[in-house]
Amino acid sequence: MGGWAIAVHGGAGVDPNLPLERQEQAKVLLTRCLNIGISALRSSLPAIDVVELVVRELESDPLFNSGRGSALTEKGTVEMEASIMDGHGRRCGAVSGVTTVKSPVSLARLVMEKSPHSYLAFSGAEEFARRQGVEMVDNEYFITEENVGMLQLAKEANTILFDYRIPTVGFDKCSAVVENPLQMNGLPISVYAPE
Amino acid sequence: TVGCVVVDGEGRCAAATSTGGLMNKMSGRIGDSPLIGAGTYACEVCGVSCTGEGEAIIRGTLAREVAAVMEYKGLGLQDSVDYVVKERLDQGKAGLIAVSRNGEVAYGFNCIGMFRGCATQDGFMEVGIWE
């Protein structure tokens, strides 16, 4: 047996001009989450509990695109999704389109543990959350000033952005913000046409 | 998007992913994160969590692919991650983190940077953003 191991991520596709202090904030958060996971592993918590614990922590911090600090829809609202899977028995749970559940990953865990299904979405997921008594908050809780500004930029550029922090001053060549026609993730929408 | 993969002291793997999705996305859009086998996967062999362009990750069934390459091609964890990131994304941009039941940890990405951190029981710990 090789002992325990843990990895966390906060998103891929980073603005090459991300200010240094933002980079430091990200590293501090990643380090904090790693340490939460490491102390849980040292206390012999099973892997499934540790991944839920760490992702809950990441969801609660507005720095990354999940939970509080989630990206906004074209309507300026938040629709979150999450999944969790236990390799021991390959059990899994997932939710999509949740708007008032404070921790989507914990609701996904409840889908795995307390429902006959592996995936619940939108109003069904919200109804299940109410029945399970999980903590629920207004959609505003998840919306940050910064993301309202980012949505404005994306709309002006007529584009859809994945985890990309476009620079606030001008758009350099690396940014995912592009001119018409409508693009997704910096690629012509035709790339996804098959979808 | 955020994610965590863990193998515990008993060699059991698990994975979890959570996201707000794409900025300016259509309401009702579902990405890779909640799709088992695409954004998240765990089995006896490994645990995987992906991030990046959801549509590319879904089409490549990226998370399950790492486990499949380990099972059917017999590659190690990092080689499997490198193979899948290189061969399964077409023009898409994404990244992933993974652990194996042997206590290994690995990650890979083909875009500019990925916020990630990893640690193992023998004391290794790394937090990074760029290549």
XYZ file of C-alpha atoms in Angstrom:
326
model
C 0.000 0.000 0.000
C 1.474 3.381 -1.017
C -0.046 5.571 1.700
C -2.467 8.427 1.233
C -2.346 11.152 -1.429
C -4.480 14.175 -2.245
C -4.796 16.735 -5.048
C -7.025 19.804 -5.409
C -7.703 22.178 -8.305
C -9.334 25.566 -8.669
C -9.856 25.602 -12.412
C -7.803 25.512 -15.601
C -7.292 28.274 -18.153
C -5.833 31.129 -16.150
C -5.479 34.705 -17.361
C -1.742 35.076 -18.115
C -1.981 38.635 -16.747
C -3.484 37.563 -13.437
C -2.086 40.039 -10.860
C 0.484 38.584 -8.470
C -1.627 39.215 -5.396
C -4.460 37.172 -6.943
C -1.991 34.387 -7.662
C -0.890 34.498 -4.018
C -4.510 34.449 -2.797
C -5.118 31.350 -4.924
C -2.037 29.587 -3.543
C -3.030 30.414 0.045
C -6.518 28.951 -0.539
C -5.145 25.815 -2.244
C -2.663 25.317 0.622
C -5.418 25.775 3.226
C -7.605 23.193 1.484
C -4.727 20.736 1.123
C -4.029 21.035 4.865
C -7.696 20.421 5.690
C -7.515 17.245 3.610
C -4.176 16.150 5.032
C -5.323 16.439 8.661
C -8.503 14.509 7.793
C -6.399 11.753 6.184
C -4.126 11.670 9.231
C -7.295 11.153 11.306
C -8.082 8.167 9.041
C -11.207 9.665 7.457
C -12.192 7.654 4.354
C -11.426 9.199 0.956
C -15.086 9.931 0.162
C -15.441 12.074 3.305
C -12.192 13.923 2.591
C -13.089 14.933 -0.982
C -16.475 16.232 0.203
C -14.871 18.164 3.084
C -12.279 19.826 0.817
C -14.683 20.739 -2.002
C -17.099 22.253 0.544
C -14.268 24.502 1.679
C -13.506 25.503 -1.919
C -17.218 26.193 -2.590
C -17.423 28.519 0.422
C -14.580 30.756 -0.787
C -15.478 33.236 -3.589
C -12.036 33.044 -5.185
C -12.773 30.129 -7.529
C -15.723 29.417 -9.814
C -17.947 27.280 -7.573
C -20.467 27.863 -4.820
C -19.966 31.455 -3.687
C -18.148 33.172 -6.587
C -19.766 30.990 -9.272
C -19.848 32.151 -12.877
C -23.103 33.828 -13.914
C -25.614 32.770 -16.560
C -26.607 35.148 -19.359
C -29.409 36.258 -17.016
C -26.967 37.229 -14.270
C -28.025 34.336 -12.008
C -26.067 31.375 -10.608
C -26.785 27.752 -11.589
C -24.381 25.335 -9.901
C -23.552 21.681 -10.448
C -21.412 19.086 -8.691
C -20.643 15.401 -8.526
C -18.907 12.973 -6.217
C -17.765 9.396 -6.697
C -16.489 6.740 -4.297
C -14.076 4.376 -6.022
C -14.852 1.809 -3.328
C -17.949 0.262 -4.904
C -18.077 2.914 -7.641
C -20.997 4.731 -6.026
C -21.766 8.232 -7.291
C -24.053 11.225 -6.948
C -24.523 14.421 -8.969
C -26.663 17.559 -9.124
C -27.174 20.283 -11.737
C -29.000 23.576 -11.930
C -29.077 24.201 -8.183
C -29.574 27.860 -7.285
C -30.163 28.005 -3.521
C -28.213 25.048 -2.079
C -25.252 26.357 -0.112
C -23.044 23.310 -0.775
C -23.793 21.561 -4.080
C -21.172 18.838 -3.471
C -22.852 17.812 -0.204
C -26.194 17.595 -1.993
C -24.525 15.366 -4.603
C -23.315 13.169 -1.715
C -26.882 12.949 -0.397
C -28.124 11.932 -3.854
C -25.586 9.113 -3.672
C -26.440 8.077 -0.104
C -30.141 8.886 0.328
C -31.774 8.611 -3.083
C -32.379 5.708 -5.467
C -30.788 7.777 -8.242
C -27.316 9.016 -9.153
C -28.235 12.420 -10.634
C -30.923 15.010 -9.807
C -31.276 18.370 -11.555
C -33.002 21.776 -11.328
C -36.346 21.760 -9.487
C -36.024 18.067 -8.603
C -32.658 18.676 -6.987
C -33.976 21.711 -5.079
C -36.999 19.712 -3.854
C -34.731 16.860 -2.706
C -32.525 19.420 -0.900
C -35.523 20.811 0.989
C -36.592 17.305 1.992
C -33.072 16.496 3.188
C -32.981 19.703 5.222
C -29.679 20.959 3.781
C -28.711 24.613 4.261
C -30.311 26.823 1.579
C -29.618 30.504 0.845
C -30.759 33.175 -1.622
C -29.167 33.088 -5.073
C -27.598 36.470 -4.292
C -25.327 34.773 -1.752
C -23.387 33.228 -4.645
C -23.073 36.414 -6.754
C -19.959 38.600 -6.398
C -19.299 42.142 -7.643
C -16.354 40.885 -9.647
C -18.427 38.318 -11.515
C -21.121 40.872 -12.314
C -18.319 42.879 -13.972
C -16.948 39.783 -15.722
C -20.411 39.000 -17.115
C -20.602 42.529 -18.483
C -17.237 42.068 -20.241
C -18.329 38.713 -21.677
C -21.554 40.236 -22.987
C -19.720 43.170 -24.571
C -17.402 40.678 -26.267
C -20.374 38.516 -27.216
C -18.636 35.429 -25.893
C -18.964 32.648 -23.336
C -16.024 32.104 -21.006
C -14.786 29.091 -19.071
C -12.654 29.606 -15.957
C -10.955 32.606 -17.487
C -10.142 35.783 -15.602
C -9.841 38.282 -18.451
C -7.708 41.315 -17.617
C -9.685 44.347 -16.505
C -7.557 46.685 -18.646
C -7.863 46.014 -22.384
C -7.968 42.556 -23.876
C -4.594 41.172 -24.838
C -4.133 38.524 -27.501
C -4.248 35.706 -24.936
C -7.589 36.634 -23.529
C -10.531 34.398 -24.203
C -12.576 37.467 -25.019
C -13.035 37.530 -28.769
C -14.877 39.457 -31.450
C -17.949 38.217 -33.288
C -19.081 35.659 -34.370
C -20.244 34.111 -31.131
C -17.406 32.060 -29.700
C -17.231 29.565 -26.838
C -14.101 29.178 -24.774
C -12.227 31.232 -27.317
C -13.153 28.905 -30.199
C -15.659 29.509 -32.993
C -19.011 28.146 -31.909
C -18.832 25.921 -35.012
C -16.301 23.754 -33.175
C -19.184 22.752 -30.904
C -21.762 22.681 -33.687
C -21.975 18.826 -33.449
C -23.186 19.374 -29.921
C -14.587 24.856 -11.260
C -13.018 23.218 -8.194
C -12.155 19.599 -7.484
C -10.470 17.206 -5.123
C -9.182 13.656 -5.537
C -7.999 11.501 -2.654
C -6.628 8.032 -1.986
C -6.778 7.209 1.739
C -4.554 5.012 3.873
C -6.649 1.957 2.917
C -6.019 2.538 -0.812
C -9.600 3.694 -1.486
C -9.964 6.429 -4.134
C -12.600 9.162 -4.376
C -13.229 12.280 -6.484
C -15.483 15.350 -6.288
C -16.003 18.349 -8.587
C -18.155 21.495 -8.194
C -18.695 24.478 -10.473
C -20.708 27.508 -11.481
C -20.077 26.621 -15.137
C -19.366 29.165 -17.892
C -19.624 32.948 -17.608
C -22.572 34.153 -19.756
C -23.772 30.571 -20.291
C -27.333 29.814 -21.373
C -29.665 29.002 -18.521
C -30.090 25.225 -18.262
C -26.649 24.469 -19.674
C -25.040 21.393 -18.113
C -21.248 21.023 -18.237
C -18.837 18.193 -17.541
C -18.549 18.575 -13.758
C -21.722 16.689 -12.777
C -21.297 14.034 -15.480
C -19.781 10.877 -14.040
C -17.081 9.644 -16.397
C -16.546 13.090 -17.916
C -15.687 15.622 -15.189
C -15.519 13.198 -12.269
C -14.650 9.521 -11.920
C -13.354 7.130 -9.254
C -12.908 3.360 -9.187
C -10.622 0.793 -7.541
C -7.684 2.011 -9.670
C -7.803 5.825 -9.464
C -9.783 9.019 -8.810
C -9.976 11.881 -11.349
C -11.420 15.443 -11.409
C -11.384 17.613 -14.566
C -11.772 21.330 -15.335
C -11.774 23.557 -18.412
C -13.935 23.480 -21.537
C -16.845 21.307 -20.487
C -17.964 20.469 -23.996
C -14.512 19.069 -24.879
C -14.269 17.123 -21.591
C -17.707 15.561 -22.175
C -16.894 14.527 -25.740
C -13.623 12.972 -24.547
C -15.155 11.275 -21.454
C -11.933 12.518 -19.940
C -12.072 11.281 -16.323
C -13.056 7.714 -17.176
C -10.418 7.673 -19.937
C -7.599 7.960 -17.385
C -8.888 4.861 -15.548
C -9.447 3.001 -18.836
C -5.913 3.697 -20.089
C -4.523 2.450 -16.766
C -6.710 -0.669 -16.869
C -6.394 -1.610 -20.549
C -3.043 -0.173 -21.602
C -1.336 -0.804 -18.263
C 0.142 2.720 -18.127
C 1.065 4.332 -14.804
C -0.924 7.265 -13.428
C 1.115 10.196 -14.782
C 1.608 8.518 -18.173
C -2.159 7.927 -18.373
C -2.891 11.563 -17.491
C -0.390 12.793 -20.102
C -1.795 10.435 -22.758
C -5.409 11.464 -22.154
C -4.689 15.221 -22.054
C -2.663 14.909 -25.261
C -4.887 12.492 -27.242
C -8.496 12.984 -26.113
C -9.166 16.748 -26.133
C -9.071 17.536 -29.896
C -8.964 21.337 -29.974
C -10.379 21.640 -26.465
C -8.530 23.155 -23.503
C -8.723 21.427 -20.106
C -6.844 20.127 -17.100
C -7.240 17.309 -14.579
C -5.912 15.992 -11.277
C -5.696 12.309 -10.353
C -4.603 9.895 -7.620
C -4.000 6.142 -7.825
C -4.618 3.391 -5.289
C -0.821 3.096 -4.926
C -0.661 6.535 -3.293
C 0.506 8.393 -6.421
C -0.730 11.855 -7.436
C -0.634 13.411 -10.926
C -2.019 16.284 -12.960
C -1.954 17.558 -16.531
C -3.359 20.457 -18.563
C -3.095 21.813 -22.117
C -4.186 25.400 -21.454
C -2.559 28.430 -19.860
C -2.184 27.481 -16.211
C -4.224 25.473 -13.735
C -4.745 26.296 -10.061
C -3.654 23.085 -8.307
C -2.115 21.624 -5.189
C -1.056 18.104 -4.268
C 0.457 16.216 -1.342
C 1.449 12.645 -0.452
C 1.967 10.817 2.816
C 5.766 10.750 2.408
C 5.848 14.527 2.843
C 5.710 15.760 -0.758
C 3.582 18.936 -1.156
C 3.256 21.304 -4.130
C 0.976 24.258 -4.926
C 1.171 25.846 -8.381
C -0.533 27.732 -11.201
C 1.700 27.774 -14.260
C 3.538 25.025 -16.138
